[in-house]
Amino acid sequence: MTDYMQRDGDTLKYNTAERYYTFTLDVFIKRQAKAHEVRYWQIDGKVAEAAFSRQRIENERDADAFISKNTVIPVPQLIEWTDEDGVGCLTYELLKGQTFGELYWDLDPEGQQRMENNLTAFIREVLLPELGRIRSKAMGQLSGVVFPPHA
């Protein structure tokens, strides 16, 4: 494990330049990095601000709620949104079961093909049609704030 990934019993923690992630047996937590934790460095050695970090995590929260309410697309349940000193934190239910990757490599080639076909059918027949019927007259976040994509 690296400095960016740590395991402690049934808890796995890792981080990116501006997000901290925690997996337990029951929940998945995603939070903004605090100002002293951000790892964007400028050429002059100063820490650069993570542009629109707060707005992006708020948009994720709002988009998940919108998708859950307005479509049949399965979205993990948001258990809690917290804001501690301006740092946004999302806590989601952790769905039980095996991941695609865990299952896929245990299958024979025929089983892998069947799994790929089922996933492709779900994307074509459920996911894309559901996303395609969502319409909005607003631009930007669900809250109306417009910010550029993360570079």
Short mmCIF file of C-alpha atoms in Angstrom, two decimals:
data_model
loop_
_atom_site.label_atom_id
_atom_site.label_comp_id
_atom_site.label_asym_id
_atom_site.label_seq_id
_atom_site.Cartn_x
_atom_site.Cartn_y
_atom_site.Cartn_z
CA MET A 1 0.00 0.00 0.00
CA THR A 2 1.16 3.53 -0.70
CA ASP A 3 0.75 6.74 1.27
CA TYR A 4 -2.40 7.24 -0.78
CA MET A 5 -3.95 3.88 0.19
CA GLN A 6 -4.22 2.36 3.65
CA ARG A 7 -6.01 -0.72 4.97
CA ASP A 8 -6.97 -1.07 8.61
CA GLY A 9 -8.92 -4.26 9.22
CA ASP A 10 -12.17 -4.00 7.26
CA THR A 11 -11.58 -0.35 6.35
CA LEU A 12 -9.86 0.79 3.17
CA LYS A 13 -8.88 4.44 2.76
CA TYR A 14 -7.31 6.14 -0.21
CA ASN A 15 -7.04 9.64 -1.56
CA THR A 16 -6.45 11.64 -4.69
CA ALA A 17 -5.18 15.18 -5.00
CA GLU A 18 -8.46 16.62 -3.73
CA ARG A 19 -10.69 13.77 -2.47
CA TYR A 20 -10.53 11.31 0.42
CA TYR A 21 -12.36 7.97 0.13
CA THR A 22 -13.20 5.46 2.86
CA PHE A 23 -14.79 2.03 2.41
CA THR A 24 -16.10 0.11 5.42
CA LEU A 25 -18.31 -2.98 5.46
CA ASP A 26 -21.42 -0.78 5.39
CA VAL A 27 -20.63 2.63 3.90
CA PHE A 28 -18.61 4.48 1.29
CA ILE A 29 -17.48 7.99 2.26
CA LYS A 30 -16.21 10.63 -0.15
CA ARG A 31 -15.06 14.01 1.12
CA GLN A 32 -13.25 17.06 -0.12
CA ALA A 33 -9.64 17.37 0.92
CA LYS A 34 -9.13 20.00 3.57
CA ALA A 35 -7.01 22.98 2.51
CA HIS A 36 -3.84 21.55 4.10
CA GLU A 37 -4.42 18.16 2.38
CA VAL A 38 -4.71 19.36 -1.22
CA ARG A 39 -1.83 18.11 -3.36
CA TYR A 40 -1.85 20.41 -6.36
CA TRP A 41 1.50 22.14 -6.59
CA GLN A 42 2.41 25.09 -8.74
CA ILE A 43 5.84 25.55 -10.30
CA ASP A 44 6.78 28.04 -7.57
CA GLY A 45 6.14 25.37 -4.90
CA LYS A 46 2.93 26.91 -3.56
CA VAL A 47 -0.18 24.80 -3.12
CA ALA A 48 -2.72 25.56 -5.83
CA GLU A 49 -6.40 25.77 -5.01
CA ALA A 50 -8.53 22.88 -6.22
CA ALA A 51 -10.81 24.75 -8.59
CA PHE A 52 -14.53 24.24 -7.98
CA SER A 53 -13.91 21.29 -5.65
CA ARG A 54 -16.82 22.21 -3.41
CA GLN A 55 -19.18 22.82 -6.33
CA ARG A 56 -18.31 19.47 -7.91
CA ILE A 57 -19.02 17.46 -4.76
CA GLU A 58 -22.29 19.35 -4.23
CA ASN A 59 -23.20 18.66 -7.87
CA GLU A 60 -22.50 14.96 -7.36
CA ARG A 61 -24.83 14.93 -4.34
CA ASP A 62 -27.58 16.76 -6.26
CA ALA A 63 -27.18 14.68 -9.43
CA ASP A 64 -27.37 11.39 -7.49
CA ALA A 65 -30.57 12.55 -5.77
CA PHE A 66 -32.05 13.71 -9.09
CA ILE A 67 -31.21 10.46 -10.90
CA SER A 68 -32.60 8.41 -8.01
CA LYS A 69 -35.86 10.37 -7.90
CA ASN A 70 -36.47 10.76 -11.64
CA THR A 71 -35.24 7.52 -13.22
CA VAL A 72 -35.09 3.77 -12.60
CA ILE A 73 -31.28 3.84 -12.69
CA PRO A 74 -29.95 2.21 -9.51
CA VAL A 75 -28.03 4.74 -7.41
CA PRO A 76 -26.50 4.01 -3.99
CA GLN A 77 -28.53 5.62 -1.21
CA LEU A 78 -27.04 8.82 0.18
CA ILE A 79 -27.08 8.34 3.94
CA GLU A 80 -25.67 11.69 4.94
CA TRP A 81 -24.32 14.98 3.61
CA THR A 82 -22.16 16.85 6.08
CA ASP A 83 -20.38 20.15 5.96
CA GLU A 84 -17.63 20.64 8.47
CA ASP A 85 -15.82 23.95 8.22
CA GLY A 86 -16.67 24.22 4.52
CA VAL A 87 -15.56 20.67 3.69
CA GLY A 88 -18.31 18.66 2.00
CA CYS A 89 -18.64 14.96 2.78
CA LEU A 90 -20.92 12.34 1.19
CA THR A 91 -21.73 9.08 3.00
CA TYR A 92 -23.38 6.41 0.86
CA GLU A 93 -24.66 2.93 1.57
CA LEU A 94 -22.17 0.33 0.38
CA LEU A 95 -23.92 -2.20 -1.81
CA LYS A 96 -23.18 -5.79 -0.89
CA GLY A 97 -21.92 -8.25 -3.45
CA GLN A 98 -19.09 -8.82 -5.85
CA THR A 99 -17.87 -6.30 -8.38
CA PHE A 100 -17.92 -6.86 -12.11
CA GLY A 101 -14.15 -7.38 -12.04
CA GLU A 102 -14.32 -9.94 -9.22
CA LEU A 103 -16.94 -11.99 -11.05
CA TYR A 104 -15.63 -11.63 -14.58
CA TRP A 105 -12.21 -13.23 -14.15
CA ASP A 106 -13.70 -16.28 -12.42
CA LEU A 107 -15.84 -17.08 -15.45
CA ASP A 108 -14.95 -19.19 -18.47
CA PRO A 109 -14.87 -17.38 -21.84
CA GLU A 110 -18.53 -18.24 -22.52
CA GLY A 111 -19.58 -16.86 -19.13
CA GLN A 112 -17.51 -13.72 -19.72
CA GLN A 113 -19.24 -13.18 -23.07
CA ARG A 114 -22.66 -13.68 -21.49
CA MET A 115 -21.77 -11.15 -18.77
CA GLU A 116 -20.56 -8.62 -21.36
CA ASN A 117 -23.77 -9.10 -23.37
CA ASN A 118 -25.94 -8.57 -20.26
CA LEU A 119 -24.05 -5.41 -19.33
CA THR A 120 -24.27 -4.06 -22.88
CA ALA A 121 -28.01 -4.80 -22.97
CA PHE A 122 -28.54 -3.00 -19.63
CA ILE A 123 -26.67 0.06 -20.90
CA ARG A 124 -28.58 0.12 -24.22
CA GLU A 125 -32.04 -0.85 -22.95
CA VAL A 126 -32.18 0.84 -19.52
CA LEU A 127 -29.39 3.30 -18.78
CA LEU A 128 -29.15 5.26 -22.04
CA PRO A 129 -32.94 5.54 -22.58
CA GLU A 130 -33.41 6.77 -18.99
CA LEU A 131 -30.66 9.36 -19.34
CA GLY A 132 -31.95 10.33 -22.78
CA ARG A 133 -35.39 11.29 -21.46
CA ILE A 134 -34.01 13.76 -18.89
CA ARG A 135 -34.45 17.32 -20.07
CA SER A 136 -33.53 20.68 -18.57
CA LYS A 137 -33.73 24.27 -19.66
CA ALA A 138 -30.91 25.21 -17.28
CA MET A 139 -27.19 25.03 -17.96
CA GLY A 140 -24.61 23.87 -15.42
CA GLN A 141 -25.23 22.26 -12.05
CA LEU A 142 -28.69 21.34 -10.88
CA SER A 143 -28.37 24.35 -8.58
CA GLY A 144 -27.78 26.59 -11.62
CA VAL A 145 -24.08 27.27 -10.98
CA VAL A 146 -21.95 26.95 -14.10
CA PHE A 147 -18.32 25.90 -13.77
CA PRO A 148 -15.82 24.45 -16.23
CA PRO A 149 -14.91 20.76 -16.24
CA HIS A 150 -11.96 19.65 -14.16
CA ALA A 151 -8.75 19.70 -16.19
#
